[in-house]
Amino acid sequence: MGYESLAREFAERIEYYRGLGVNPFSLATGCAVKVDLVDVLYPALRSIRGELEKLGLTIAPRRDADVFEADPGSLRVTRGIYSVEDPQVDPYELRSFKPRRAVVLAQVYQRVASSPEPFRDVVWRFYTRVAEASGNEITVGKGHSIVSADVGSQFFLVDFMSFNDDGSLVVANNDTIQIIDPAEDPGGVLQTAVALSNSLNDLFTVGAWRNIRIYPVYDAPSDKLRLKIRDNMLSYAEKIGALVGDVSQPNRGSLLMGATVVAEMRRRPPFFYDRVEPGMKVMVTRPIGELAVINVYMLVMLDREIAEEFENQTGIAVEELLEIKNRFIETMAKPNIEVAKAIESRLPELGEEFNPREHIAITTDVTGPGVYVVKELAELSNTAIRLTNIPLLDHRISEFATRNFIIPNSTAGTNGAIVVIARSEVLEDLEEDLRKAGLQPTVIGYIEGRGAPIVKAPLKLKKYIASKSYLKEFELV
Amino acid sequence: MMVKATIKVYGEVQGVGFRAWVARKALKLGLKGYVENMPDGSLLAVVEGGKAAVEQFVEECRRGPPLARVDGVEVAWSEYTGEFQEFEVRYSELELPR
């Protein structure tokens, strides 16, 4: 198929999305747009956290996934969906359920998300009503706050959890995307598979993969599309052997897909930040930078001039770009279960001490921030990390995306690779397992020292990151 | 003659690849400065360079990329300052997940 046919097909798809009231260009950035953590969410939560604790509601410190003590067999989940303007939380219903933990998804209008004050007001109103209604202590273990351009699409969605303790661990997470590939049908199976794999990835990152339960979250501008997404989710869950919870949906009419997911954790999670030591290596489980490819493909399809420049500068024909894009979407759709198993086998048993000769110290997944996640690890472990390599899925496409300002960070991904920090002997062993599972793990750097959270990166990082705000977080050497 | 222009573009100009398109035009014309999305839905470009190149840049902004709809362009001309070293796209914090 030549450029003209591909571009025509793409233009028709864009029109279809527009007919659904969706701007695909505002969606083509992977995860749903989150409420700004640094400037809005953290200040807002800081100002109300203490008062909420007095009411019996604790907001746990931010973690990619919520790990808590619970007997997995006793875990029950019930969902409540509430309006943002006037949330009605039924005390009778909540007290009979006796929730101890909650995972919250907030979709708020962009004006609410624009500064800490309006965001604090809606969160305060909602959480005080939850605290008053629940009648017992409850911890919000994971919150996911996203922005909507439509004031009518706002909601709070809470998955309340009740359980007994028996010393076991459970991991919970929630995440959503709007769409991953606007060049394809929003009801396509790969779109849903990327959304669910992305939600599960934070569980896999900490080595949790057993007895997975999925509580889907989906919305769409039409009933037909909503049902299609639901059916896709059921098929996906069946394929990976996960149970699906029967839960209500927001039905606000905006495109959204993801899930609250829980799994049993049989080992201690890789949160050994204070055990990270100089000489330990940093590995990624596969190359990164999927989102650059999707965004480049979209612009190439829209503008023949860019298409010609792309072909001239990269030597990649547009038909080949389509193949590359489709291959990467398939990669993003695959759940990282094999990685989770490999991580789990290199974690301490519950109650066992961390042993650097055998165990992984820390892990995280490469999401929207791309290689910037390494900076987060440096801060959490208070170490200096030296990056020596940036393994991209296709460096030509990432360089083109950066040179042409198509995406602020061409190392970004969704359901991306997992970053692992451990001693060489542990990583060599892990690498072998990952290669057997068809992955391409690469060592990308090492721990230089403790006491100063910095990341030194090769100068070539400038070729992959257009945002000055990100680049200044690295010391380029 | 070197000049500075502050350009505001109104219409359907965000979420349509306008900034990347503008940046490519600026680089081709040898201009320096920046472009960013404004909270009111418009787009702001501040550029410096030769007068003819800046005028051509303004014309390009009136046209916009394929998915955009330009309803109006305001241009304020001022003296060249030499304050910019390169052309950059300024992203909002919402576009930079951390």
XYZ file of C-alpha atoms in Angstrom:
575
model
C 0.000 0.000 0.000
C 1.499 3.399 -0.998
C 1.607 6.632 0.929
C -1.584 8.041 -0.642
C -3.689 5.005 0.340
C -2.220 4.916 3.859
C -2.761 8.641 4.323
C -6.348 8.398 3.038
C -7.096 5.513 5.388
C -5.548 7.464 8.245
C -7.581 10.602 7.420
C -10.766 8.490 7.498
C -9.762 7.150 10.915
C -9.172 10.660 12.213
C -12.632 11.663 10.990
C -14.110 8.626 12.737
C -12.461 9.634 16.024
C -13.649 13.199 15.564
C -17.171 11.883 14.984
C -16.888 10.233 18.405
C -15.986 13.620 19.840
C -12.382 12.571 20.359
C -9.243 14.397 19.242
C -6.803 11.562 18.540
C -3.819 13.901 18.628
C -4.480 14.825 22.199
C -4.595 11.105 23.011
C -1.449 9.935 21.303
C 0.740 10.169 24.337
C 0.191 6.833 26.001
C -1.244 7.038 29.481
C -4.221 9.289 30.067
C -3.087 12.824 30.926
C -2.443 12.804 34.651
C -3.009 15.616 37.101
C 0.381 17.247 37.548
C 2.019 15.547 40.521
C 4.560 18.165 41.503
C 2.584 21.370 41.046
C -0.985 20.251 41.794
C -1.499 16.826 43.326
C 1.243 16.723 45.963
C 0.597 20.257 47.306
C -3.144 19.567 47.382
C -2.747 16.281 49.274
C -0.130 17.720 51.626
C -2.591 20.367 52.778
C -5.362 17.880 53.676
C -3.509 14.703 54.629
C -3.293 15.504 58.361
C -6.956 16.482 58.695
C -8.075 13.367 56.825
C -6.032 11.154 59.144
C -7.943 12.602 62.079
C -11.103 11.369 60.329
C -9.604 7.877 59.900
C -8.617 8.137 56.239
C -4.935 7.715 55.394
C -3.445 8.511 52.004
C -0.432 6.248 51.521
C 2.795 7.750 50.140
C 2.998 7.561 46.367
C 4.164 4.220 45.000
C 3.729 2.691 41.565
C 1.691 -0.111 43.157
C 0.160 -0.587 46.594
C 1.651 -3.541 48.490
C -0.192 -4.421 51.704
C -0.656 -7.286 54.134
C -3.779 -9.307 53.394
C -4.947 -12.869 53.003
C -5.483 -13.021 49.195
C -8.285 -15.574 49.600
C -10.268 -13.247 51.835
C -9.929 -10.171 49.619
C -13.244 -8.736 48.417
C -13.609 -5.713 46.139
C -16.634 -3.489 45.635
C -16.783 -0.427 43.425
C -18.396 2.941 43.978
C -18.688 5.670 41.345
C -19.384 9.188 42.544
C -19.935 12.621 41.124
C -17.165 15.146 41.707
C -19.518 18.060 42.394
C -21.680 16.367 45.035
C -20.461 12.868 45.896
C -23.109 10.813 47.685
C -21.401 8.062 49.665
C -23.903 5.639 51.197
C -22.855 4.952 54.840
C -25.042 1.841 55.160
C -23.506 0.203 52.082
C -19.976 1.104 53.076
C -20.253 0.076 56.726
C -21.674 -3.306 55.790
C -18.698 -3.874 53.474
C -16.083 -2.737 56.055
C -13.408 -1.553 53.605
C -9.852 -1.274 54.900
C -8.109 -0.228 51.737
C -9.108 1.657 48.592
C -7.786 2.289 45.103
C -9.081 5.533 43.639
C -9.399 6.822 40.082
C -10.314 10.505 39.781
C -11.183 11.996 36.414
C -11.423 15.763 36.822
C -12.063 18.689 34.525
C -8.891 20.467 33.376
C -9.745 23.664 35.294
C -9.953 21.611 38.509
C -6.558 20.100 37.699
C -4.956 23.421 36.833
C -3.862 24.392 40.370
C -3.724 22.850 43.871
C -6.671 24.803 45.359
C -9.596 23.613 43.199
C -8.150 20.106 43.159
C -7.752 20.112 46.949
C -11.365 21.282 47.345
C -12.871 18.419 45.327
C -10.586 15.790 46.881
C -11.259 17.102 50.393
C -15.033 17.068 49.870
C -14.933 13.536 48.508
C -12.529 11.984 51.019
C -14.279 13.511 54.045
C -17.536 11.972 52.838
C -15.837 8.591 52.372
C -14.261 8.838 55.835
C -17.565 9.777 57.485
C -19.457 7.049 55.641
C -16.994 4.202 56.185
C -17.021 4.340 59.968
C -13.648 2.586 60.274
C -10.049 3.320 59.324
C -9.349 3.181 55.637
C -6.160 3.664 53.615
C -6.117 4.973 50.053
C -3.226 2.847 48.846
C -3.164 4.011 45.248
C -4.656 7.034 43.545
C -4.684 7.755 39.839
C -5.870 11.237 38.877
C -6.480 12.089 35.251
C -7.598 15.169 33.356
C -10.613 15.507 31.086
C -11.342 18.360 28.676
C -15.072 17.757 29.252
C -16.637 18.990 32.488
C -19.382 16.341 32.164
C -16.853 13.508 32.253
C -15.758 14.006 35.854
C -16.044 11.196 38.402
C -14.443 9.456 41.352
C -14.203 5.697 40.973
C -13.242 3.793 44.115
C -12.474 0.113 44.422
C -12.963 -0.566 48.138
C -11.200 -3.624 49.523
C -12.007 -5.643 52.602
C -9.821 -8.540 53.792
C -8.363 -10.468 56.696
C -4.690 -10.484 57.654
C -2.601 -13.657 57.647
C 0.866 -12.244 56.979
C 0.540 -12.672 53.209
C 0.994 -9.802 50.750
C -1.306 -8.455 48.064
C -0.412 -5.888 45.397
C -2.966 -3.534 43.880
C -2.689 -0.996 41.101
C -4.880 1.023 38.796
C -4.071 2.715 35.539
C -5.884 3.894 32.422
C -5.159 5.047 28.904
C -7.468 6.798 26.464
C -6.132 5.179 23.335
C -2.732 3.901 22.329
C -2.865 3.845 18.555
C -5.140 6.456 16.975
C -4.309 5.018 13.563
C -6.408 1.973 14.467
C -9.982 1.252 15.568
C -10.532 2.205 19.235
C -12.394 -1.098 19.617
C -9.398 -3.103 18.377
C -8.108 -5.878 20.619
C -4.593 -4.467 20.755
C -5.803 -1.151 22.203
C -7.429 -2.961 25.108
C -4.519 -5.348 25.492
C -2.088 -2.426 25.838
C -4.394 -0.794 28.409
C -4.649 -3.913 30.580
C -1.008 -4.915 30.196
C -0.110 -1.378 31.241
C -2.293 -1.649 34.372
C -0.746 -4.998 35.217
C 2.802 -3.853 34.580
C 3.219 -2.280 38.010
C 2.338 -5.650 39.564
C 4.753 -7.467 37.293
C 7.437 -4.915 38.104
C 7.418 -5.988 41.751
C 7.313 -9.674 40.814
C 3.595 -10.263 41.485
C 1.804 -12.412 38.922
C -0.125 -15.065 40.875
C -3.927 -15.152 41.166
C -4.459 -12.001 39.158
C -7.852 -10.344 39.375
C -8.916 -7.607 36.960
C -11.607 -5.043 37.765
C -12.055 -3.325 34.404
C -12.469 0.401 33.897
C -13.808 1.472 30.516
C -15.852 4.194 28.920
C -16.611 5.230 25.355
C -18.794 7.644 23.446
C -21.157 4.836 22.293
C -22.683 1.706 23.838
C -21.409 -0.365 20.929
C -17.830 0.697 21.530
C -18.176 0.242 25.294
C -19.345 -3.335 24.782
C -16.542 -4.021 22.331
C -13.945 -2.815 24.827
C -15.561 -4.920 27.566
C -15.517 -8.035 25.357
C -11.862 -7.405 24.500
C -11.069 -7.173 28.206
C -12.822 -10.461 28.949
C -10.876 -12.228 26.171
C -7.594 -10.762 27.397
C -8.264 -11.903 30.965
C -9.126 -15.401 29.807
C -5.880 -15.608 27.829
C -3.732 -14.784 30.837
C -5.854 -16.825 33.249
C -7.047 -13.855 35.306
C -10.397 -13.545 37.049
C -12.569 -10.570 36.093
C -14.606 -8.752 38.719
C -18.150 -7.722 37.839
C -18.057 -3.985 38.574
C -19.947 -0.871 37.511
C -18.553 1.633 34.990
C -18.541 5.431 34.862
C -20.536 5.749 31.595
C -19.651 9.404 31.079
C -19.099 9.035 27.338
C -15.388 9.790 27.136
C -12.878 7.272 25.833
C -11.074 5.456 28.621
C -9.725 1.956 29.194
C -7.747 0.351 31.987
C -8.353 -1.477 35.233
C -7.797 -1.909 38.904
C -5.729 -5.062 39.203
C -4.659 -7.134 42.179
C -2.349 -10.097 42.575
C -0.855 -12.212 45.282
C 2.748 -11.477 46.250
C 4.732 -14.473 47.498
C 8.056 -12.708 48.052
C 9.211 -9.418 49.532
C 8.808 -6.537 47.073
C 11.984 -5.047 45.535
C 11.942 -1.902 47.641
C 15.471 -2.290 49.019
C 16.435 1.291 48.299
C 18.926 1.514 51.150
C 20.681 -1.657 49.972
C 21.652 -0.243 46.595
C 25.441 -0.131 46.547
C 28.183 1.234 44.273
C 29.016 -1.174 41.484
C 25.483 -2.538 41.136
C 24.280 -2.538 37.527
C 21.157 -1.043 35.965
C 19.382 -3.165 33.366
C 16.308 -2.686 31.156
C 14.397 -5.785 30.129
C 13.944 -4.606 26.535
C 14.578 -1.496 24.405
C 12.450 1.602 25.039
C 10.808 4.463 23.111
C 7.537 3.056 21.744
C 5.587 6.314 21.945
C 7.966 8.142 19.605
C 7.110 5.690 16.854
C 3.331 6.126 17.219
C 3.571 9.912 17.248
C 5.931 10.027 14.257
C 3.642 7.719 12.309
C 0.686 10.004 12.913
C 2.439 13.142 11.734
C 3.899 11.365 8.714
C 0.420 10.245 7.706
C -0.929 13.772 8.059
C 1.671 15.701 6.181
C 3.318 14.611 2.950
C 6.175 17.090 3.495
C 7.044 15.440 6.824
C 6.698 12.026 5.200
C 9.288 12.964 2.567
C 11.652 14.413 5.145
C 11.200 11.306 7.285
C 12.114 9.011 4.404
C 15.103 11.155 3.436
C 16.473 11.580 6.936
C 15.934 8.083 8.305
C 16.080 5.941 5.169
C 12.851 4.274 6.328
C 9.967 4.035 3.825
C 6.515 4.933 5.198
C 5.288 1.379 4.572
C 8.166 0.144 6.724
C 7.293 2.719 9.379
C 3.780 1.271 9.493
C 5.221 -2.218 10.001
C 7.535 -0.958 12.748
C 4.666 0.862 14.456
C 2.455 -2.243 14.337
C 5.264 -4.426 15.665
C 5.826 -2.043 18.590
C 2.110 -1.924 19.414
C 2.157 -5.719 19.591
C 5.144 -5.531 21.938
C 3.269 -3.054 24.152
C 0.211 -5.304 24.165
C 2.136 -8.281 25.585
C 1.868 -8.675 29.354
C 5.276 -8.868 31.049
C 4.385 -12.033 32.969
C 7.643 -13.796 32.150
C 9.568 -10.809 33.492
C 7.455 -10.913 36.666
C 8.280 -14.582 37.194
C 11.982 -13.922 36.639
C 11.907 -11.026 39.114
C 9.951 -13.001 41.716
C 12.495 -15.810 41.724
C 15.206 -13.288 42.631
C 13.437 -11.718 45.605
C 13.723 -12.723 49.282
C 11.082 -15.027 50.718
C 8.650 -13.373 53.123
C 10.587 -12.992 56.353
C 13.971 -13.612 54.696
C 16.746 -10.971 54.739
C 17.802 -9.251 51.512
C 20.994 -10.811 50.157
C 22.743 -8.699 47.469
C 24.428 -11.804 46.021
C 21.041 -13.361 45.228
C 18.392 -10.673 45.172
C 17.200 -7.759 43.062
C 17.416 -4.491 44.979
C 14.920 -2.316 43.112
C 12.761 -2.241 39.994
C 10.538 0.236 38.182
C 8.819 0.342 34.821
C 9.533 2.703 31.948
C 6.347 4.670 31.355
C 5.586 8.212 30.194
C 8.742 9.675 31.756
C 10.921 7.255 29.722
C 14.534 7.152 30.853
C 13.699 9.826 33.447
C 12.475 6.974 35.690
C 16.137 6.293 36.427
C 16.300 9.734 38.069
C 13.447 8.663 40.334
C 15.404 5.550 41.296
C 18.473 7.668 42.027
C 16.383 9.837 44.353
C 14.698 6.910 46.101
C 18.011 5.123 46.679
C 20.015 8.322 47.194
C 22.637 7.193 44.713
C 24.555 8.536 41.755
C 23.734 6.524 38.649
C 25.893 6.567 35.536
C 23.994 5.722 32.338
C 26.212 4.328 29.609
C 23.630 3.227 27.072
C 20.114 4.222 25.935
C 18.724 1.185 24.111
C 15.933 2.432 21.866
C 13.565 0.341 19.807
C 14.566 2.415 16.792
C 17.050 5.231 17.332
C 16.445 6.665 13.846
C 12.766 7.249 14.614
C 13.446 8.595 18.110
C 16.053 11.010 16.742
C 13.661 12.193 14.032
C 10.899 12.689 16.620
C 13.204 14.802 18.793
C 14.731 16.810 15.951
C 11.242 17.700 14.746
C 9.748 18.329 18.211
C 7.132 15.618 17.622
C 7.256 14.308 21.195
C 8.956 15.890 24.241
C 10.597 12.647 25.281
C 11.368 10.011 22.646
C 12.343 7.444 25.262
C 8.775 7.287 26.656
C 6.658 4.155 26.680
C 3.459 2.557 27.938
C 3.547 -0.972 29.353
C 7.225 -0.470 28.798
C 10.401 -2.215 29.757
C 11.236 -2.817 33.399
C 14.363 -1.320 34.951
C 16.174 -3.597 37.417
C 19.041 -2.739 39.766
C 21.131 -5.525 41.281
C 24.660 -6.877 41.458
C 26.211 -8.146 38.202
C 25.918 -11.810 39.131
C 22.175 -11.463 39.777
C 21.616 -9.561 36.528
C 23.671 -11.995 34.425
C 21.472 -14.797 35.654
C 18.310 -12.728 35.088
C 19.464 -11.775 31.597
C 19.689 -15.425 30.639
C 16.102 -16.075 31.755
C 14.820 -12.997 29.939
C 16.576 -13.944 26.698
C 15.003 -17.392 26.899
C 11.638 -15.606 27.165
C 12.384 -13.736 23.916
C 13.304 -10.381 25.486
C 16.329 -8.207 24.758
C 17.698 -7.155 28.150
C 20.546 -4.632 28.164
C 22.723 -3.222 30.926
C 22.360 0.561 30.649
C 24.526 1.774 33.501
C 25.783 1.322 37.016
C 25.698 2.797 40.520
C 28.598 5.183 40.900
C 28.172 6.077 44.541
C 25.825 6.810 47.415
C 24.767 10.094 48.965
C 23.965 12.280 45.963
C 20.937 11.487 43.804
C 22.180 12.366 40.333
C 22.084 10.667 36.964
C 24.983 11.118 34.581
C 23.925 10.349 31.035
C 25.732 10.285 27.696
C 25.530 13.477 25.608
C 23.563 11.626 22.955
C 20.529 11.783 25.283
C 19.953 15.234 23.728
C 19.095 13.449 20.507
C 16.205 11.705 22.231
C 14.749 14.321 24.580
C 13.398 17.601 23.201
C 12.126 18.920 26.533
C 14.674 21.146 28.242
C 12.813 20.606 31.494
C 13.641 16.869 31.371
C 17.168 17.288 30.089
C 18.195 19.550 32.940
C 17.502 16.672 35.336
C 20.502 14.825 33.900
C 24.184 15.639 34.048
C 25.276 15.091 30.475
C 28.831 13.780 30.174
C 17.314 43.953 9.201
C 16.776 41.784 12.310
C 13.389 41.908 14.068
C 11.406 40.261 16.843
C 7.788 39.164 16.471
C 5.349 37.953 19.120
C 2.656 35.968 17.367
C -0.616 34.647 18.803
C -2.549 32.151 16.746
C -6.239 31.539 17.493
C -8.564 28.737 16.406
C -8.200 24.974 16.643
C -4.472 25.146 17.190
C -3.756 22.820 20.137
C -3.653 19.043 19.956
C -3.150 19.168 16.173
C 0.654 19.078 15.927
C 0.856 22.861 15.483
C 3.894 23.459 17.696
C 5.993 20.790 15.982
C 4.942 22.174 12.611
C 5.781 25.757 13.625
C 9.144 24.675 15.026
C 10.095 22.964 11.790
C 9.217 26.098 9.826
C 11.243 28.264 12.224
C 14.281 26.016 11.929
C 14.075 26.034 8.137
C 13.886 29.835 8.122
C 16.822 30.120 10.539
C 14.722 31.756 13.271
C 15.296 31.610 17.026
C 12.763 31.788 19.840
C 10.057 29.492 21.126
C 6.498 28.299 20.721
C 4.056 27.195 23.408
C 0.386 26.411 23.989
C -1.471 29.042 26.005
C -4.093 28.244 28.679
C -6.779 30.077 26.636
C -6.400 27.538 23.804
C -4.284 29.776 21.574
C -0.674 29.300 20.544
C 2.131 31.762 21.213
C 5.270 31.992 19.096
C 8.065 34.427 19.822
C 10.692 34.591 17.089
C 13.705 36.628 16.112
C 15.523 36.754 12.796
C 15.719 38.515 9.455
C 12.616 40.558 8.625
C 11.784 38.643 5.429
C 12.127 35.289 7.199
C 9.961 36.383 10.113
C 7.302 37.702 7.698
C 7.300 34.374 5.902
C 7.000 32.617 9.270
C 3.926 34.709 10.102
C 2.365 33.679 6.781
C 3.040 30.021 7.608
C 1.290 30.518 10.965
C -1.778 31.840 9.129
C -1.847 28.570 7.146
C -1.043 26.052 9.908
C -0.688 22.257 9.684
C -3.314 20.050 8.001
C -5.506 19.366 11.056
C -5.493 22.941 12.373
C -8.115 25.620 11.817
C -6.655 29.122 12.102
C -9.268 31.761 12.958
C -6.923 34.662 13.545
C -3.301 35.716 13.958
C -2.077 38.711 15.978
C 1.467 39.963 15.473
C 3.330 42.438 17.657
C 6.627 43.641 16.162
C 9.455 44.829 18.361
C 13.190 45.407 18.356
C 15.579 42.506 17.928
C 17.167 41.513 21.267
C 19.362 38.516 20.461
C 18.070 36.847 23.646
C 17.493 33.411 22.051
C 20.225 30.887 21.303
C 17.986 28.445 19.423
C 14.362 27.622 18.669
C 12.534 25.466 21.183
C 9.103 24.026 21.865
C 8.030 24.749 25.424
C 5.927 21.914 26.812
C 3.470 22.293 29.675
C 4.138 20.285 32.834
C 1.047 18.173 32.023
C 2.860 16.902 28.955
C 5.885 15.891 30.988
C 4.869 13.036 33.248
C 7.166 12.427 36.202
